[in-house]
mmCIF file of C-alpha atoms in Angstrom:
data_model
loop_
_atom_site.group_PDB
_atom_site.id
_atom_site.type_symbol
_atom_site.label_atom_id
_atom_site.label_comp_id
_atom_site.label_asym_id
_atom_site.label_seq_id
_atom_site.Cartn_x
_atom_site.Cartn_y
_atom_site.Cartn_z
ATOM 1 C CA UNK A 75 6.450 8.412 97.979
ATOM 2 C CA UNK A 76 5.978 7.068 101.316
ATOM 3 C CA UNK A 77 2.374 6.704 102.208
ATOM 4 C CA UNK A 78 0.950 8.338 105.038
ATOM 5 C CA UNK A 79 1.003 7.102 108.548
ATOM 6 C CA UNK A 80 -2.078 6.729 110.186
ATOM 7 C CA UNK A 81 -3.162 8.842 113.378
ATOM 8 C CA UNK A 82 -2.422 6.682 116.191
ATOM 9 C CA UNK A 83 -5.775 6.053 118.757
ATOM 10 C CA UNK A 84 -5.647 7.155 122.088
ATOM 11 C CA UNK A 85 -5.541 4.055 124.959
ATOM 12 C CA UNK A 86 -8.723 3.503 126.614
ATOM 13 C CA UNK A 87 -7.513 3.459 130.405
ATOM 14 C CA UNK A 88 -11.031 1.860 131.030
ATOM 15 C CA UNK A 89 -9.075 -1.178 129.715
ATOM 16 C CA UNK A 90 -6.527 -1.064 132.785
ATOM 17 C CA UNK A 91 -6.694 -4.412 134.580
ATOM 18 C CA UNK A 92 -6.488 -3.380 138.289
ATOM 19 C CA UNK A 93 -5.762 -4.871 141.554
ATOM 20 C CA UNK A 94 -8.794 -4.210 143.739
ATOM 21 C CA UNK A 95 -8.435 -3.156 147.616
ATOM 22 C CA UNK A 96 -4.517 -2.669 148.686
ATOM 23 C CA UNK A 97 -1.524 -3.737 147.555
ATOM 24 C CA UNK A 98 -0.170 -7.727 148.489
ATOM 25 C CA UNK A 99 3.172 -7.183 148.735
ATOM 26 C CA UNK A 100 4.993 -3.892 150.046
ATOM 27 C CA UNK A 101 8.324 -2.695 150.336
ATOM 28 C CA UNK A 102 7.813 -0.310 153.238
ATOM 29 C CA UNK A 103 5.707 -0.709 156.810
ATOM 30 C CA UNK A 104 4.936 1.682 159.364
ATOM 31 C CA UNK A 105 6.668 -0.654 162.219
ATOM 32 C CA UNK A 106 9.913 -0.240 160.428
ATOM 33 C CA UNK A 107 9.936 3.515 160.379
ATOM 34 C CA UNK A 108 12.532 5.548 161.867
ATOM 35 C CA UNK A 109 11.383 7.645 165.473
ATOM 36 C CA UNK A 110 12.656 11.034 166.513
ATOM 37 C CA UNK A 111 15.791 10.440 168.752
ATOM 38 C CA UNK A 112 15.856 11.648 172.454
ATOM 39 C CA UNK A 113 17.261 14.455 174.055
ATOM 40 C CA UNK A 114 21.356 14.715 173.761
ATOM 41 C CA UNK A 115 23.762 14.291 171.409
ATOM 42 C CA UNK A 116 26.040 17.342 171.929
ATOM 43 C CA UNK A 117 29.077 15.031 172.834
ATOM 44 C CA UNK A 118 28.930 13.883 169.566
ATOM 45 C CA UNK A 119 28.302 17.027 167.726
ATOM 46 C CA UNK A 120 30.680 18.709 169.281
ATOM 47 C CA UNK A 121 33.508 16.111 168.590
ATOM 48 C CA UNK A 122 33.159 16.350 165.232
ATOM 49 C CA UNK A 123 36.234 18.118 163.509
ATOM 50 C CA UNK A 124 35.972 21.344 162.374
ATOM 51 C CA UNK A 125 36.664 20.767 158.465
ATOM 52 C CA UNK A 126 34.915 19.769 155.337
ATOM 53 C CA UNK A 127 31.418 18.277 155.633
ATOM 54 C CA UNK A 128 31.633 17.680 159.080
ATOM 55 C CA UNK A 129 32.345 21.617 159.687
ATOM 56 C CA UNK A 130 29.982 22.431 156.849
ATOM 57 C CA UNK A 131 26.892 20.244 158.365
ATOM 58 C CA UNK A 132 27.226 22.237 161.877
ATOM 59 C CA UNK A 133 27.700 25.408 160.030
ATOM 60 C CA UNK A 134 24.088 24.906 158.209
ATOM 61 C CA UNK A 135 22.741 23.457 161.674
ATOM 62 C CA UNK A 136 23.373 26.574 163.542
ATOM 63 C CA UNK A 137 22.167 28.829 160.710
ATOM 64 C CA UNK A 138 19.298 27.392 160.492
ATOM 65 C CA UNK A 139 18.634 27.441 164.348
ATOM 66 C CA UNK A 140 19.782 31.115 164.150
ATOM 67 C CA UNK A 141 17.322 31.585 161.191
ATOM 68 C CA UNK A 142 14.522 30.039 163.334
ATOM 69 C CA UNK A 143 15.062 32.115 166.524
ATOM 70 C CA UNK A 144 15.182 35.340 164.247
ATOM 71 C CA UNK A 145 11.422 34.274 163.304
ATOM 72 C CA UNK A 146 12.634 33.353 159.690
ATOM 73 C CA UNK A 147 11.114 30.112 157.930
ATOM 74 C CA UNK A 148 12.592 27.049 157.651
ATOM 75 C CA UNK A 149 11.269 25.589 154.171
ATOM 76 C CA UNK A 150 11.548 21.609 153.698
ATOM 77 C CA UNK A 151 11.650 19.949 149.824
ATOM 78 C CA UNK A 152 11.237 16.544 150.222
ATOM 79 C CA UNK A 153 11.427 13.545 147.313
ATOM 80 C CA UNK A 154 9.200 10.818 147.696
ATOM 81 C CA UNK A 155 11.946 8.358 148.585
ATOM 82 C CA UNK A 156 11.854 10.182 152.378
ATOM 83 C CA UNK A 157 8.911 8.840 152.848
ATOM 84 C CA UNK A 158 10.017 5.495 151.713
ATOM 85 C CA UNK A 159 12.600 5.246 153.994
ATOM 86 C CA UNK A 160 10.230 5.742 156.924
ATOM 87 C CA UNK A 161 11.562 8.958 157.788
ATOM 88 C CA UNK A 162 7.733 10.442 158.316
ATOM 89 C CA UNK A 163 7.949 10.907 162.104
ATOM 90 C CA UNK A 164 11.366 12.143 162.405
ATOM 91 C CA UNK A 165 10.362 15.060 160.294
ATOM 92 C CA UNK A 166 6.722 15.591 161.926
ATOM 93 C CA UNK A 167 8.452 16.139 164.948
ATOM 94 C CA UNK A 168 10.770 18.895 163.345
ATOM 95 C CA UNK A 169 7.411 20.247 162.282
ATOM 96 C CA UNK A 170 5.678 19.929 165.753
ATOM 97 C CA UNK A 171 8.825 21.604 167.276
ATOM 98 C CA UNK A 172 8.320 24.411 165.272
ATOM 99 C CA UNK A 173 11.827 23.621 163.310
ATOM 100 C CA UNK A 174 10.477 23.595 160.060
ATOM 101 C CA UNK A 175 7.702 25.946 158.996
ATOM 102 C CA UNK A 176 6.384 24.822 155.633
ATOM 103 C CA UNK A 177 6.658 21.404 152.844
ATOM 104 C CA UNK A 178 7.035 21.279 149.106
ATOM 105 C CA UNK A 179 6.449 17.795 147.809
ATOM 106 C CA UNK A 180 6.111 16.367 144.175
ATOM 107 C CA UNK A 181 3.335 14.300 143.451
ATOM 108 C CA UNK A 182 5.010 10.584 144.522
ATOM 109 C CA UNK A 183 5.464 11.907 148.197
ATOM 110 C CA UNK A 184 1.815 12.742 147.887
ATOM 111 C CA UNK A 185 0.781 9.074 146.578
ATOM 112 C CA UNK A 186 3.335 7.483 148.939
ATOM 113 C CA UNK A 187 1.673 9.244 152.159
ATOM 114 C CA UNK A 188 -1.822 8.654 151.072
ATOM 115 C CA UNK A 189 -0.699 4.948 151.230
ATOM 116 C CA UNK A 190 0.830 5.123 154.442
ATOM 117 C CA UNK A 191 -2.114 6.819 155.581
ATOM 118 C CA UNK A 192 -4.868 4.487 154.521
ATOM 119 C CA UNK A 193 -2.610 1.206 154.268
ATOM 120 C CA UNK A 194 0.019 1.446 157.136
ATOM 121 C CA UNK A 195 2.739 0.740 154.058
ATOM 122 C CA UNK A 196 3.581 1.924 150.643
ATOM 123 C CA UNK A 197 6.608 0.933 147.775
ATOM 124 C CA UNK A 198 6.386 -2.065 145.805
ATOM 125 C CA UNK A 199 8.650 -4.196 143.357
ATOM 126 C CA UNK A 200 8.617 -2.472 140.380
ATOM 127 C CA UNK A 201 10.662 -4.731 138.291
ATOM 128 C CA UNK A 202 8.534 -7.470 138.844
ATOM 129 C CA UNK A 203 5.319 -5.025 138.700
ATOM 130 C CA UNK A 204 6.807 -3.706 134.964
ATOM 131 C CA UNK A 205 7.179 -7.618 133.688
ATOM 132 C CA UNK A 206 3.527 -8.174 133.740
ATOM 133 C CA UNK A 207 2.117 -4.688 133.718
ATOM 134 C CA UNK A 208 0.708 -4.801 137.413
ATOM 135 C CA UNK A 209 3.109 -2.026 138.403
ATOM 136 C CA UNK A 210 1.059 0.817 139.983
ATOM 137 C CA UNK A 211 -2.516 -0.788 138.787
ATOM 138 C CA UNK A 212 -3.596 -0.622 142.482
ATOM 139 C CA UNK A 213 -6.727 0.523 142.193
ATOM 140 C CA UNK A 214 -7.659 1.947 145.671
ATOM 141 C CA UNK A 215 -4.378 4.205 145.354
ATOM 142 C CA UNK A 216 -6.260 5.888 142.570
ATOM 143 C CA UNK A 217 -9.063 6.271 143.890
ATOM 144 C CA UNK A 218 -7.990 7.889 147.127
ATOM 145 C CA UNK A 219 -5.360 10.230 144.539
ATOM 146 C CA UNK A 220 -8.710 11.104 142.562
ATOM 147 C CA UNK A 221 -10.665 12.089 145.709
ATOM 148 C CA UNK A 222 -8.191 14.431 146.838
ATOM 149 C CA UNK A 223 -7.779 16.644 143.650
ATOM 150 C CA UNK A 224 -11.825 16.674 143.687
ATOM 151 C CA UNK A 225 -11.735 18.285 147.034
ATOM 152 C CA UNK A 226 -9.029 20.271 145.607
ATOM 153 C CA UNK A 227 -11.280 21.790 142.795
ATOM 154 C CA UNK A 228 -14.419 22.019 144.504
ATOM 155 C CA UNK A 229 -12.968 23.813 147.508
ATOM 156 C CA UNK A 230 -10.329 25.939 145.067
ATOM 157 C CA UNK A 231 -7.483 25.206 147.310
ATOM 158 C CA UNK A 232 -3.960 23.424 146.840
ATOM 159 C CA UNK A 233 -3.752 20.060 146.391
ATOM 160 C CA UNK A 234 -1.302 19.795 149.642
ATOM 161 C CA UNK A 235 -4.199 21.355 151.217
ATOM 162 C CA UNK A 236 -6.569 18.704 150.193
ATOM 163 C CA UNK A 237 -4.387 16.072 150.898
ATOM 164 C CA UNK A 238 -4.266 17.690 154.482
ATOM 165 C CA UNK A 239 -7.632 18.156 154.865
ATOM 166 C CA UNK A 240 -9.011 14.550 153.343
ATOM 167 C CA UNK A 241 -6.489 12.296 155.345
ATOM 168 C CA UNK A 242 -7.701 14.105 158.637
ATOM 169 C CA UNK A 243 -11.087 14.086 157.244
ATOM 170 C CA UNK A 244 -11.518 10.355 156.556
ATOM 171 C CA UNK A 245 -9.832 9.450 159.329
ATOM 172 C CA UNK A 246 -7.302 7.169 158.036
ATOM 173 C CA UNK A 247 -6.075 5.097 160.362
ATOM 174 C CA UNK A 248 -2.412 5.866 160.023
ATOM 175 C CA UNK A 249 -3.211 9.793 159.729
ATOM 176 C CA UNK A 250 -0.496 10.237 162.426
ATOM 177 C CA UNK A 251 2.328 9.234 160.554
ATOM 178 C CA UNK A 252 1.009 11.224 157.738
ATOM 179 C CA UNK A 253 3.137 14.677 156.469
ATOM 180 C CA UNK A 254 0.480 15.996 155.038
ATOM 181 C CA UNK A 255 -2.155 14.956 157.904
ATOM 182 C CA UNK A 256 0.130 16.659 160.406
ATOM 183 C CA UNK A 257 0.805 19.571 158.435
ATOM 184 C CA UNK A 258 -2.885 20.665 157.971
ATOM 185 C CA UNK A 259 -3.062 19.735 161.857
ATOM 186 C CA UNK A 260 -0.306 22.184 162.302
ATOM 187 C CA UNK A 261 -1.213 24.954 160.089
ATOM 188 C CA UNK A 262 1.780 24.865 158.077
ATOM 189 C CA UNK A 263 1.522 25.197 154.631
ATOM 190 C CA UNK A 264 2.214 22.096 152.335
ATOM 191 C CA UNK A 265 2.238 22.506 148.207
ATOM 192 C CA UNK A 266 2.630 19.373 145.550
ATOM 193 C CA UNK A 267 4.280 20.178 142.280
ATOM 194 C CA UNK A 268 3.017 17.379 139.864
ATOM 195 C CA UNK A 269 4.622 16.243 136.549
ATOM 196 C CA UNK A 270 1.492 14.648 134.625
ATOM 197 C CA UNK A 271 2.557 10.835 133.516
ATOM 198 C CA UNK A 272 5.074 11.025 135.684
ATOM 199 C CA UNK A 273 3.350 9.003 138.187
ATOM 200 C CA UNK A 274 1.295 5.709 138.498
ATOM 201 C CA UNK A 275 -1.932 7.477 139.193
ATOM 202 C CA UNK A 276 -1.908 8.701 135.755
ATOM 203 C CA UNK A 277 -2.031 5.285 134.498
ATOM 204 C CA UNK A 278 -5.904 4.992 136.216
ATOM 205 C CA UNK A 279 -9.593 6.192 134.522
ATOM 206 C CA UNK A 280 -10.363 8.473 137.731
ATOM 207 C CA UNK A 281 -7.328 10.539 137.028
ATOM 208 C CA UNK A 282 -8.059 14.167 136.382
ATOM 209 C CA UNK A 283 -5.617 15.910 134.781
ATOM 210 C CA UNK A 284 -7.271 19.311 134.860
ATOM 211 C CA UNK A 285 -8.052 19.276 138.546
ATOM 212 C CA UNK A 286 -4.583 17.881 139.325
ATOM 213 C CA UNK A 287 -2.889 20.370 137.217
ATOM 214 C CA UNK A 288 -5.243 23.417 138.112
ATOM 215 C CA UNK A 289 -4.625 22.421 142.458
ATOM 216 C CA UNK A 290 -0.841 22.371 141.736
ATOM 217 C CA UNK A 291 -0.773 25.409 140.079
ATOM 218 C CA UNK A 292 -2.390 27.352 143.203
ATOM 219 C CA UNK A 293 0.238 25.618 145.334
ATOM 220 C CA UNK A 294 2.909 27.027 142.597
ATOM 221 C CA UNK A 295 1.643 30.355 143.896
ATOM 222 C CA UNK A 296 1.772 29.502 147.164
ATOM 223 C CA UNK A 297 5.298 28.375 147.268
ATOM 224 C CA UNK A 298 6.281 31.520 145.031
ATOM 225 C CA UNK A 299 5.142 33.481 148.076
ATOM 226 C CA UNK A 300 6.582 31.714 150.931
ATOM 227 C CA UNK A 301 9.957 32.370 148.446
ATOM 228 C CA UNK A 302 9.142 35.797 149.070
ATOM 229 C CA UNK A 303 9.768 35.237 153.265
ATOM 230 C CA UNK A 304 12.657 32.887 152.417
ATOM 231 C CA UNK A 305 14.403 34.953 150.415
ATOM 232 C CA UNK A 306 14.655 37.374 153.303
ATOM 233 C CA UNK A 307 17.220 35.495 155.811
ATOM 234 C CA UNK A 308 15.345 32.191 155.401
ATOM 235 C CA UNK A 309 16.365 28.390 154.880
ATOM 236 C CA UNK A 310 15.247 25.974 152.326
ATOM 237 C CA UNK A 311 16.918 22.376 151.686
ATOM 238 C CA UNK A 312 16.351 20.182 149.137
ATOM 239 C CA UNK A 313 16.286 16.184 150.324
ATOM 240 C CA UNK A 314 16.329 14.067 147.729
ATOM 241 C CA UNK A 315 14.410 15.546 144.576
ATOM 242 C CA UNK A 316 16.697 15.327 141.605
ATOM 243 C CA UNK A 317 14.702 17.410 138.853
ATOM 244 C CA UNK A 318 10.894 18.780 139.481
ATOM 245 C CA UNK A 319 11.430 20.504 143.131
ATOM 246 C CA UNK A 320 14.682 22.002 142.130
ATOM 247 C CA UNK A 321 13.130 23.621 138.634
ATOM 248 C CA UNK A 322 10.143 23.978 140.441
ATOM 249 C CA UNK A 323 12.008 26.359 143.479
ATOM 250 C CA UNK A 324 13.478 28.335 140.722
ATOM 251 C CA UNK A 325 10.899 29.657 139.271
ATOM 252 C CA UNK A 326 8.987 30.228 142.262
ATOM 253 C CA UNK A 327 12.003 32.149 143.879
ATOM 254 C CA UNK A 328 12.257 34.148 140.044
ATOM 255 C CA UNK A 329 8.370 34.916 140.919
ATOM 256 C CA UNK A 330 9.281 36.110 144.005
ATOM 257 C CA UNK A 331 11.972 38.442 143.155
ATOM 258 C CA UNK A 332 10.121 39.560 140.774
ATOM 259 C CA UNK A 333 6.875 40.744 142.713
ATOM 260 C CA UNK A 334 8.714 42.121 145.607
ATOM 261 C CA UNK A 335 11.819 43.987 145.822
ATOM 262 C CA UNK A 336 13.677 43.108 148.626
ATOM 263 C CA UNK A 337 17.369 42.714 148.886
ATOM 264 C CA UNK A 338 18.023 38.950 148.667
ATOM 265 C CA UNK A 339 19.546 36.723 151.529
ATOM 266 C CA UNK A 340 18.890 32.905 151.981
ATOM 267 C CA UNK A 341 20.972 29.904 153.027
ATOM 268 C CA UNK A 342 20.149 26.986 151.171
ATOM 269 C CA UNK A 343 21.060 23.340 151.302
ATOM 270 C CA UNK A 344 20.865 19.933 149.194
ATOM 271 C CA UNK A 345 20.891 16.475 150.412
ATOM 272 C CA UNK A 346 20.851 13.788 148.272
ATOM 273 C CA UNK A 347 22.521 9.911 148.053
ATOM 274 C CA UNK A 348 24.457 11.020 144.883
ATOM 275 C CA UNK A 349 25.761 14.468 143.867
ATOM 276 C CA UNK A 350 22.889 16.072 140.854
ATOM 277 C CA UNK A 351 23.382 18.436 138.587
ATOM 278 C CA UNK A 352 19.980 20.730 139.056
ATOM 279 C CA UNK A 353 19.964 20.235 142.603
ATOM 280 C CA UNK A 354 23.511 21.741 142.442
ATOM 281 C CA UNK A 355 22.716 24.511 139.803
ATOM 282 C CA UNK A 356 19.233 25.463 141.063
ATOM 283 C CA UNK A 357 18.961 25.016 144.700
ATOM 284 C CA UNK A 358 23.308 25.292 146.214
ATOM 285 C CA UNK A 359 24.405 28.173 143.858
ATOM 286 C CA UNK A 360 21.989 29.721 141.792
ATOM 287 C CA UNK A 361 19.761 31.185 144.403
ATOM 288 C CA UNK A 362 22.566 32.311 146.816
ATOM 289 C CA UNK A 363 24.853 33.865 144.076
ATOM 290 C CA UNK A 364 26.165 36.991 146.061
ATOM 291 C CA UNK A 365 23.303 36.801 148.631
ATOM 292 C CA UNK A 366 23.742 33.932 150.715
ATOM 293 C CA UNK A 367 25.145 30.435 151.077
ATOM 294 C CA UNK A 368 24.738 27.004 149.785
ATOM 295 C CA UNK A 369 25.340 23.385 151.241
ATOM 296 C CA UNK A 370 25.359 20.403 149.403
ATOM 297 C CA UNK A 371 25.656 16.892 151.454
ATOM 298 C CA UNK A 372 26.303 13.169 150.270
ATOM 299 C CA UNK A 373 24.921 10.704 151.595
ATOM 300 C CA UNK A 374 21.478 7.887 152.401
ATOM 301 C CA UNK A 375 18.360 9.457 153.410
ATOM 302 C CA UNK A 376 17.663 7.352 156.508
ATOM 303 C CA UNK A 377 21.189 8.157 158.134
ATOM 304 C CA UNK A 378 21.492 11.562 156.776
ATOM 305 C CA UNK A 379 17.991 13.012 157.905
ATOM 306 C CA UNK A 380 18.048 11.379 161.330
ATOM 307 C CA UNK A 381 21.400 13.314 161.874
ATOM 308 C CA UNK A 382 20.137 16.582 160.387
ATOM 309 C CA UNK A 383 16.901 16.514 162.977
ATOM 310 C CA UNK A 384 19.135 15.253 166.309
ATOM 311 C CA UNK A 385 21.763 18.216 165.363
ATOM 312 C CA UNK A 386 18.719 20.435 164.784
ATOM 313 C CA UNK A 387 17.527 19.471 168.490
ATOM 314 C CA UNK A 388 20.676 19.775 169.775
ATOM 315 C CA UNK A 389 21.368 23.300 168.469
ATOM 316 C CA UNK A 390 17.697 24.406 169.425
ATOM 317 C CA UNK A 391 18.453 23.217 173.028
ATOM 318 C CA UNK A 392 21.364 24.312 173.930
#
C-alpha cells in the first residue's frame, strides 16, 4: 500500500527576492509610441477595392460611425499587448473624439498602464526574467497594483475606476498617455476583468486577492449593463484578447439579455495578429447569431489599430 503523501506547504511570498524602484531594462518607451494621424486619408480609403477584408473593414468603419451618430456606444476590448505596442494615444484620441464610449481591459493592460504611467515604459524580457526568477519581481509595480485595489475596496467602486482615479490622483507623471487616466478624465466608463495568478502581481506579498477579485466583480456588473445599451444597435470589438475578454463579454451580454428584454441588434468585430478560436465563437458569431453582424480581421496591432482610428476619422468627417 502506497503510503500517504504529505500535504504540500503553501509558499511564503514574503520570501520573493524583489527588484526595488523600477525596472532596468524595458521593452517599451513612451517616445516610441504611435500618435493619432492628421486629418485626411479619404484618397486612400476610398481606393481600396470593394471585396474581402478591404470591403469588410469599410463596411464595419461606417457602421460604427453610423452607430455613433445614432447616439449608440461604441465599446472597446483591449489586450494588454495594445498597450505594448504604444498604441495608448491613438486610442485616447478616439476616446476624446467621442468615437469610443467605454473600455474593458484584463488585468495586464491594467499593470502595463500603471507602468507607463508612473515609469514612462513598461514590457520586459521574459525569457531572460524566467531563467533566474526575476521575471515580474519588480517591486514598485506591486505596490502601485496593491494601492489601486485598496482604493477600490475602500471606496466600493471598480477597479478601472480606481485605476482612473489613483493615476490622476498621484499625479503620475505620464498620466497623459494613460487609458485609464484619460478615461476617468473623460467620464467614460473603464472595467478590468482579472484572472488571479494569471499575472505577475500575484507573484508579490501586497497582493490582495479578495479586494482584486471583489473590484472586478463590480466592474463585471458594470460591463453586463453597458451590454444592455450595446446590445441595442451598438458596437463592440475585441483587439487582441484571446481568452478572458471574450468569455468575459459572454457572460456579461447573457446577463444582459437576461435582465432586460429587448430585441437584440449589435455589430461586433475581432482584431487580432492570428485567427482564435473564442474570439471567433464568442465575440464574431455567437452574439450576432440572427441579430447582427460580425467582423473578424488579421493582422499586427500597431498597423491594424492606426488604420482602424484614421478610417474612423475619416468616416466621422466626411
Amino acid at each position: 500500500m502506497a503510503a500517504r503523501s504529505k500535504k504540500k506547504s503553501l509558499v511564503d511570498l514574503s520570501d520573493v527576492k524583489r527588484q526595488a524602484g523600477t525596472r532596468q531594462h524595458n521593452r517599451t518607451q513612451i517616445d516610441s509610441f504611435g500618435r493619432p494621424a492628421k486629418k485626411g486619408g479619404a484618397d486612400f480609403f476610398d481606393s481600396l477595392p470593394r471585396f474581402l477584408k478591404a470591403g469588410e473593414l469599410n463596411e464595419f468603419v461606417a457602421l460604427t460611425a453610423k452607430a455613433r451618430k445614432k447616439g449608440r456606444p461604441f465599446h472597446l476590448m483591449l489586450g494588454a499587448h495594445n498597450i505594448k505596442v504604444g498604441l495608448s494615444p491613438i486610442l485616447i484620441d478616439l476616446m476624446r473624439r467621442g468615437s469610443v464610449t467605454s473600455l474593458s481591459f484584463n488585468s495586464a493592460g491594467l499593470i502595463h498602464d500603471l507602468e507607463v504611467s508612473f515609469f514612462g515604459a513598461t514590457s520586459e524580457d521574459v525569457q531572460a526574467g524566467l531563467a533566474d526568477g526575476s521575471f515580474g519581481m519588480v517591486k514598485k509595480t506591486a505596490e502601485l497594483f496593491a494601492a489601486v485595489t485598496h482604493l477600490a475596496s475602500k471606496r466600493s467602486i471598480g477597479l478601472g475606476a480606481a485605476a482612473g482615479m489613483f493615476i490622476n490622483g498621484e499625479r503620475a507623471k505620464h498620466r497623459k498617455v494613460s487609458l485609464f487616466g484619460r478615461a476617468v478624465a473623460l467620464d467614460l466608463p473603464v472595467t478590468v476583468h482579472i484572472g488571479i495568478g494569471t499575472d505577475i502581481v500575484a507573484q508579490h506579498p501586497e497582493y490582495n486577492a479578495a479586494e482584486a477579485a471583489e473590484a472586478s466583480h463590480l466592474d463585471f456588473r458594470l460591463l453586463a449593463s453597458l451590454c444592455t445599451e450595446i446590445d441595442q444597435g451598438g458596437i463592440a470589438a475585441n483587439i487582441g484578447s484571446a481568452v478572458i475578454l471574450p468569455e468575459v463579454f459572454l457572460k456579461a451580454l447573457t446577463v444582459a439579455r437576461n435582465v432586460s428584454k429587448h430585441k437584440s441588434r449589435l455589430v461586433t468585430a475581432n482584431f487580432d495578429m492570428i485567427l482564435q478560436y473564442r474570439p471567433m465563437q464568442n465575440i464574431v458569431s455567437r452574439p450576432t447569431a440572427g441579430c447582427g453582424r460580425g467582423f473578424n480581421f488579421v493582422g499586427h496591432h500597431e498597423i491594424m489599430v492606426p488604420l482602424l482610428a484614421w478610417a474612423l476619422r475619416r468616416e466621422f468627417e466626411r
